[in-house]
Short mmCIF file of C-alpha atoms in Angstrom, two decimals:
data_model
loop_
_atom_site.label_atom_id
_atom_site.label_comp_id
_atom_site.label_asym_id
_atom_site.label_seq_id
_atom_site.Cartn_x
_atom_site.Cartn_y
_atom_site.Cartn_z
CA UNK J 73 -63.77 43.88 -90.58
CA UNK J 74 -65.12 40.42 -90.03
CA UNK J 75 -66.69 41.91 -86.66
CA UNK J 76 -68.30 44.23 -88.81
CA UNK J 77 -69.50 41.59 -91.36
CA UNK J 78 -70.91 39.34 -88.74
CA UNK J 79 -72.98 42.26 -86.68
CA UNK J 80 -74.29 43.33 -90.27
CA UNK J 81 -75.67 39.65 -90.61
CA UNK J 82 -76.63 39.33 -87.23
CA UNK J 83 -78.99 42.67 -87.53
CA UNK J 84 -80.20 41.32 -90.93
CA UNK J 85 -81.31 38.34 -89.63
CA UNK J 86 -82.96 39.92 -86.75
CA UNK J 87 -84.44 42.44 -89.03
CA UNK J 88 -85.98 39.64 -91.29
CA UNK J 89 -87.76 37.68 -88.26
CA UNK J 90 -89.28 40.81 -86.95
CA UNK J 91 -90.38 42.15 -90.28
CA UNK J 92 -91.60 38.15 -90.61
CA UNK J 93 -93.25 38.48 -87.07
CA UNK J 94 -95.16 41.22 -88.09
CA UNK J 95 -97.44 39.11 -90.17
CA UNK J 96 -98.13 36.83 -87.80
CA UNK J 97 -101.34 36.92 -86.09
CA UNK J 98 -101.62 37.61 -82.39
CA UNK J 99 -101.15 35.00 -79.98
CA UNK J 100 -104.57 35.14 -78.13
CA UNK J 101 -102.44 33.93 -74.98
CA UNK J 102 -100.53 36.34 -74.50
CA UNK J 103 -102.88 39.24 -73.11
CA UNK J 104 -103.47 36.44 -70.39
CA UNK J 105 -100.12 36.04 -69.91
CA UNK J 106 -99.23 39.04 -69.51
CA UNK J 107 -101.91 39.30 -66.82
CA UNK J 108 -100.71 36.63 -65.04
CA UNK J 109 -96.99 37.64 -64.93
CA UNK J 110 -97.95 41.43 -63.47
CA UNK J 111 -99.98 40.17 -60.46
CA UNK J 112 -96.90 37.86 -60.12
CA UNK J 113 -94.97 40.53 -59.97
CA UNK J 114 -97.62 42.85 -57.77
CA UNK J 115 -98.16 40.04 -55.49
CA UNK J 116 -94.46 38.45 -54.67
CA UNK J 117 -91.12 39.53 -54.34
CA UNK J 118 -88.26 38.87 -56.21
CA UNK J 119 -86.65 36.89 -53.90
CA UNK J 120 -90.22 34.36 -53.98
CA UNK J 121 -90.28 35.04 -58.06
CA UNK J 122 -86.36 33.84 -58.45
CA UNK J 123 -86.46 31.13 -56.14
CA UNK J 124 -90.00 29.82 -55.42
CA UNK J 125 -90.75 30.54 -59.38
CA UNK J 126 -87.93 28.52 -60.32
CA UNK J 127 -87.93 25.50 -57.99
CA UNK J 128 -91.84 25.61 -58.92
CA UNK J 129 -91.07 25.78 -63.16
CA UNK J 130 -88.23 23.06 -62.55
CA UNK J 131 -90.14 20.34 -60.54
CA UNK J 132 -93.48 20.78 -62.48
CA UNK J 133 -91.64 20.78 -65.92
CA UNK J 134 -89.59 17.73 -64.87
CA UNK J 135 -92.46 15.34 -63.49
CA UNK J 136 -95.04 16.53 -66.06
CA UNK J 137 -92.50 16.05 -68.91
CA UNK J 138 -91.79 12.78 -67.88
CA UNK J 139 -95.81 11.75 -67.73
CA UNK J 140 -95.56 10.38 -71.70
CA UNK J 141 -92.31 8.17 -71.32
CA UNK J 142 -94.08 7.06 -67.82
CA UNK J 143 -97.07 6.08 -69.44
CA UNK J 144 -95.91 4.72 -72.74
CA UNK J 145 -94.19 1.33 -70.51
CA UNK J 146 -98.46 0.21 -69.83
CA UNK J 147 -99.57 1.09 -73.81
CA UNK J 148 -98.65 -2.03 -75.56
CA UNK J 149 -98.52 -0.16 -79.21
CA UNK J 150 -95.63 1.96 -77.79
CA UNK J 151 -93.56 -1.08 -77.40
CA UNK J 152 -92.70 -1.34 -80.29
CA UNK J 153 -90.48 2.03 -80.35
CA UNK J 154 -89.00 1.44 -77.15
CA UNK J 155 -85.22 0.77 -78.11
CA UNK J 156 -84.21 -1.75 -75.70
CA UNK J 157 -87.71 -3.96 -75.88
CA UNK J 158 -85.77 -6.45 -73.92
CA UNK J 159 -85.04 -4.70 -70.98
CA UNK J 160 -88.75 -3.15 -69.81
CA UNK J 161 -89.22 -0.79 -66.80
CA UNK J 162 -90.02 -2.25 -63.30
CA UNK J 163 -91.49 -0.13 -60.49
CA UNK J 164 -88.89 -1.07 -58.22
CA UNK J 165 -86.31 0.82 -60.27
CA UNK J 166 -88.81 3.70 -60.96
CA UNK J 167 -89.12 4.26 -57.06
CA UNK J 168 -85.86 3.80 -56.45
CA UNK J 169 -85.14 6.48 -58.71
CA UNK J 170 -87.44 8.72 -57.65
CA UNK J 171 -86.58 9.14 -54.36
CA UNK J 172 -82.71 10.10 -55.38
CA UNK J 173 -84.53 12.47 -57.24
CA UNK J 174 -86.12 13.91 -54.54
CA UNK J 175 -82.92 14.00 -53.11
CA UNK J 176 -80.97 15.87 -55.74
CA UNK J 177 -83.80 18.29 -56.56
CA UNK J 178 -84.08 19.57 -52.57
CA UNK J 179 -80.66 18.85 -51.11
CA UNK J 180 -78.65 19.70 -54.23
CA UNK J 181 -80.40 22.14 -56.78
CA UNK J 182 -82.29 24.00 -54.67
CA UNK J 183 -79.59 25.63 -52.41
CA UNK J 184 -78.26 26.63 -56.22
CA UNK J 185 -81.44 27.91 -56.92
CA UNK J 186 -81.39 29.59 -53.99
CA UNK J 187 -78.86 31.74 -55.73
CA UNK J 188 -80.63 32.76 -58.68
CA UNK J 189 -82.07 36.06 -56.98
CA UNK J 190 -78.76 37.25 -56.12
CA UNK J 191 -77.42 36.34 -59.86
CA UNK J 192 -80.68 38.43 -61.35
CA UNK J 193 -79.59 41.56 -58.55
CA UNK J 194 -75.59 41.41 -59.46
CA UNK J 195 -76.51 41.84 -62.84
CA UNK J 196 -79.33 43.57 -63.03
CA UNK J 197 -81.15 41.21 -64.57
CA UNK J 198 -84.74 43.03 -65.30
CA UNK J 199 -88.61 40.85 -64.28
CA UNK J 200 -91.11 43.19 -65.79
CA UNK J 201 -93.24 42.72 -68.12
CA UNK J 202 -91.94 45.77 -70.67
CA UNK J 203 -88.74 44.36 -70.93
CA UNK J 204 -89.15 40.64 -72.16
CA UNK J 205 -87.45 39.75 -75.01
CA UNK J 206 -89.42 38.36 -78.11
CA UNK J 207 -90.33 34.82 -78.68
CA UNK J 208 -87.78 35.15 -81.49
CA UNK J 209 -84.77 36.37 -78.89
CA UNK J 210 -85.77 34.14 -76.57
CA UNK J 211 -85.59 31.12 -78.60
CA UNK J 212 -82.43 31.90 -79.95
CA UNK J 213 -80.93 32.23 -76.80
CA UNK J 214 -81.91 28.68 -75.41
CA UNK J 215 -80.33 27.49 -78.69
CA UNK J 216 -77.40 29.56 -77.53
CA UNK J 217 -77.64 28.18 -74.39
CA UNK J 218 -77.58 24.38 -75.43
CA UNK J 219 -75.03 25.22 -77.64
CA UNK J 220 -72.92 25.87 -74.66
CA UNK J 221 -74.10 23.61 -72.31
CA UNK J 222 -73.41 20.64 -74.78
CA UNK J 223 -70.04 21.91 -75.39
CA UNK J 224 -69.34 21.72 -71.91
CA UNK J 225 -71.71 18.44 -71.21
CA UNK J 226 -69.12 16.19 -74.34
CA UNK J 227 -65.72 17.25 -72.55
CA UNK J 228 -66.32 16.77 -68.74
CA UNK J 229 -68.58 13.81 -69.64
CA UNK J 230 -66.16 12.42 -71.35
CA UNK J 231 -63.71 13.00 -68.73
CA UNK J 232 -65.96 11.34 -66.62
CA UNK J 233 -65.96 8.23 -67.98
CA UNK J 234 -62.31 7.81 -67.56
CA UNK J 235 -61.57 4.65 -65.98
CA UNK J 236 -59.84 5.92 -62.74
CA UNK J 237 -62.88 7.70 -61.58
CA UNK J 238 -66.15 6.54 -63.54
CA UNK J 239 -66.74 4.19 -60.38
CA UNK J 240 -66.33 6.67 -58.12
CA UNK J 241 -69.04 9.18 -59.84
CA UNK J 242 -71.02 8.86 -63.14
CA UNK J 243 -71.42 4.61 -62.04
CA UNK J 244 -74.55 5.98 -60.58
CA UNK J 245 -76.29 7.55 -63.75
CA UNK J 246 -75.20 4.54 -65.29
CA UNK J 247 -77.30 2.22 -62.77
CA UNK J 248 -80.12 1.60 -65.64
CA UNK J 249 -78.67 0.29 -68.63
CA UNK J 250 -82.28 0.85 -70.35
CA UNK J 251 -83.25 4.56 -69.67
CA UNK J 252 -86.34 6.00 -68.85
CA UNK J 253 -87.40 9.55 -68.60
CA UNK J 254 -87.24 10.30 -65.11
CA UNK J 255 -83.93 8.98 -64.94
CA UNK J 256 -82.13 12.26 -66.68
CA UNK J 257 -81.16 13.89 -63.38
CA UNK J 258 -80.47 10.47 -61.63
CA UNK J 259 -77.42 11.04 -60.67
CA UNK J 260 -74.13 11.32 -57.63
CA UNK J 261 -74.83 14.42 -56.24
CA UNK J 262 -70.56 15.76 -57.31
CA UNK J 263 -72.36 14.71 -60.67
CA UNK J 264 -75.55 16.99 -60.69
CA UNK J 265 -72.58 19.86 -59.44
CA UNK J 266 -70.07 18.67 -62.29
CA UNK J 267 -72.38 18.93 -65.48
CA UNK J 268 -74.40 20.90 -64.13
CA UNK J 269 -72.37 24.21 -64.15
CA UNK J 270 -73.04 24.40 -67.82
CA UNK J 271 -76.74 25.06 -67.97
CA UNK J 272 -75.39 28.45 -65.87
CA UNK J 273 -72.90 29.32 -68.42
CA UNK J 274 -75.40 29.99 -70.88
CA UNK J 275 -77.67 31.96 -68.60
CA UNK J 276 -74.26 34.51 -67.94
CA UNK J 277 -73.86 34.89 -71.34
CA UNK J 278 -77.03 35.82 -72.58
CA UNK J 279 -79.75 36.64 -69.85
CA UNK J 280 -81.32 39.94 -70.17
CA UNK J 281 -84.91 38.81 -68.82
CA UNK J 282 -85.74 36.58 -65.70
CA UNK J 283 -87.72 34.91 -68.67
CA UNK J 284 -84.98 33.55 -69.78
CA UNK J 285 -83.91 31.64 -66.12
CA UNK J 286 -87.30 29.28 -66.86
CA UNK J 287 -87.48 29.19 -70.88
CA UNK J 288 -84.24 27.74 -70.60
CA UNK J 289 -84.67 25.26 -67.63
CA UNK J 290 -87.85 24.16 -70.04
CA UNK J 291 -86.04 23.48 -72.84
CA UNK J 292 -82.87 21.44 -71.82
CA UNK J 293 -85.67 19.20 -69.39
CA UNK J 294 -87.35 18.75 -72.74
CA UNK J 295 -83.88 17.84 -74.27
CA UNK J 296 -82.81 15.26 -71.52
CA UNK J 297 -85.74 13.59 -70.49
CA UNK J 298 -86.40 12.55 -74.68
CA UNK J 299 -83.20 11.24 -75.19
CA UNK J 300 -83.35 9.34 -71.63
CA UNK J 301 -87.25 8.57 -72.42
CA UNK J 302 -86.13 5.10 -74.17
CA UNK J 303 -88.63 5.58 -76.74
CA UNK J 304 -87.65 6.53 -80.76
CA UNK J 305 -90.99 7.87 -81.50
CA UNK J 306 -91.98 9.27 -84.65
CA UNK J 307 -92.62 12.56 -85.68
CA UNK J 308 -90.89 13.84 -82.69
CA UNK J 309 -91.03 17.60 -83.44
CA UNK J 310 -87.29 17.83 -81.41
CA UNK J 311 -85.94 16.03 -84.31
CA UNK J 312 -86.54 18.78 -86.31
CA UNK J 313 -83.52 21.06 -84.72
CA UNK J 314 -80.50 20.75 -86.62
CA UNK J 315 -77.77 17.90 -85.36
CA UNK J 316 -80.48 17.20 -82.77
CA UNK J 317 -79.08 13.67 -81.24
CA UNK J 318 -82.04 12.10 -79.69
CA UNK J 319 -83.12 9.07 -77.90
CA UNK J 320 -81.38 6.51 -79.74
CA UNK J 321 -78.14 8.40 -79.68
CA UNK J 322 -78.16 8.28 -76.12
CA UNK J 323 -79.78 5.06 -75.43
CA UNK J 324 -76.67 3.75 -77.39
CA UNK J 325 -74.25 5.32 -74.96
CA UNK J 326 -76.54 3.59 -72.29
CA UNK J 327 -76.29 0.13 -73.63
CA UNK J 328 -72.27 0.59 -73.79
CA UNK J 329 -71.42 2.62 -71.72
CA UNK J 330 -68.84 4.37 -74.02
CA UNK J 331 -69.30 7.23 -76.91
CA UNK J 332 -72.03 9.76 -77.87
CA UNK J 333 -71.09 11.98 -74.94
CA UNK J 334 -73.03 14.82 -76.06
CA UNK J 335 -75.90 15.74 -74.57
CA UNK J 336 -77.92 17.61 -77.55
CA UNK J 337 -76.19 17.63 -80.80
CA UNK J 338 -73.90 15.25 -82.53
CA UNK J 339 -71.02 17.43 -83.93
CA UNK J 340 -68.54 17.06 -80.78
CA UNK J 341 -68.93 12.97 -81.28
CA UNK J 342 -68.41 13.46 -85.11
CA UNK J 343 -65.59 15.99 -85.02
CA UNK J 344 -64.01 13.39 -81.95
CA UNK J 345 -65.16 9.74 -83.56
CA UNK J 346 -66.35 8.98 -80.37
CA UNK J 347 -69.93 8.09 -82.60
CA UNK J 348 -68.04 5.42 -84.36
CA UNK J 349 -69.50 2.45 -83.01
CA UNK J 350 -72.74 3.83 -82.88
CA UNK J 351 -72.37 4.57 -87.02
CA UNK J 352 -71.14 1.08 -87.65
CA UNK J 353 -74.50 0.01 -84.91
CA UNK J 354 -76.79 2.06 -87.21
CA UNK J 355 -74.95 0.64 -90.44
CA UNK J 356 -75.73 -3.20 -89.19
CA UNK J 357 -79.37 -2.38 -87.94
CA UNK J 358 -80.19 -1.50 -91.15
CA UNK J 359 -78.35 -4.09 -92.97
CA UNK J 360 -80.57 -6.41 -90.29
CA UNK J 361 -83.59 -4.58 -91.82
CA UNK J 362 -83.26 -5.01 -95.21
CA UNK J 363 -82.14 -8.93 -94.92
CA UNK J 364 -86.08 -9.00 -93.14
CA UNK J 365 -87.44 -7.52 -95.87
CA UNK J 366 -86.23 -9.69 -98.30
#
């Protein structure tokens, strides 16, 4: 019965966005890109679209995502929402972690990406055009999707943290004690492996469209390069999804090296009270604030 209740809601909700989407106006993109993913399709195989596509939509979406954060450290404005003022970038750290990033993304990711034509074959996971989702579906899978992935990314990076083998494996990440953007995959390579299985749980569950594979990779690069960026900036459109943690959440674990394990929302901390000391942080800050004031 409760099946029954939930499927009803489910279809009712899905019902409401379409009859919503029909009154939207059409997006003049989308006859080009439609035109664009046909000759892609014309013009490669799926072996090139699964794992040239993806390695492509990964490195350009990680570099280009991580172009404001970069660029913020030389505008003198910005410094003022950078959370750790004290402790600024230096290009010797920036190189140093770009080149393990290098690493990771061609020694480490891309023999898994390597995979993803063979996942899209043993489940007959469809590329044309005709059978894409909606913008609706497919945003309510990558919310699926994190929903998972952070599920998975509190408990085993929690479990990480555990003092017999934090040294051995997540020391690494912890290298910067002020984040920066480009440091959100930098990382021991078990690491990238470890926390990594869970942006593929969500992609088992739910893909129906290749589409998916790179809407998803888009998102959660989105997700970890903000809350690794350093930067609390204003009007941040992310902090508009519900529980959404952001930078200062994480940049809090940074500084401490203990609590806020999550990687996009803040319910597993809460539920946990592993957010504790970042409340009673918050609580003084603004204590701190309104003593200025005065």
């Amino acid at each position: 019965m409760a099946t029954n209740d939930s499927v009803n809601i489910l279809n009712s909700a899905y019902l409401a966005v379409e009859y919503i989407d029909s009154f939207l106006p059409d997006n003049p993109l989308q006859q080009p890109f439609k035109n664009a993913w046909n000759y892609m399709l014309d013009n490669y195989t799926k072996f090139q679209i699964a794992t040239w596509g993806s390695l492509i939509v990964h490195e350009v979406s990680y570099f280009l995502l991580c172009v404001p954060g970069f660029v913020f450290q030389f505008i003198p404005y910005m410094q003022k929402y950078k959370i750790q003022q004290d402790k600024p970038e230096t290009w010797e750290k920036q190189w140093k972690c770009f080149k393990t990033l290098l690493f990771n993304h061609f020694f480490i990711q891309l023999p898994l990406i390597c995979g993803t034509y063979y996942f899209t074959e043993y489940f007959n996971i469809p590329y044309e055009w005709e059978e894409m989702p909606r913008w609706y579906v497919l945003v309510a899978q990558c919310f699926g999707c994190a929903v998972i992935e952070d599920a998975w990314h509190y408990f085993l990076h929690r479990l990480l943290h555990h003092k017999r083998i934090y040294k051995y494996i997540h020391k690494v990440h912890h290298e910067f004690v002020s984040p920066f953007g480009m440091q959100a995959e930098y990382a021991h390579p078990l690491e990238t492996l470890i926390l990594g299985t869970g942006f593929f749980i969500g992609i088992v569950v739910f893909c129906n469209h290749v589409i998916l594979l790179w809407a998803w990779v888009i998102c959660r690069l989105m997700e970890t390069i903000d809350v690794h960026s350093g930067y609390d900036v204003p009007l941040n459109p992310l902090h508009l999804v519900p529980f959404y943690a952001g930078a200062r959440f994480h940049d809090f674990h940074h500084m401490n090296f203990i609590g806020n394990y999550a990687s996009t929302f803040t319910w597993w901390d809460r539920i946990f009270g592993t957010d504790s000391q970042f409340i009673a942080y918050k609580e003084k800050e603004k204590k701190q604030q309104l003593i200025t004031k005065k």
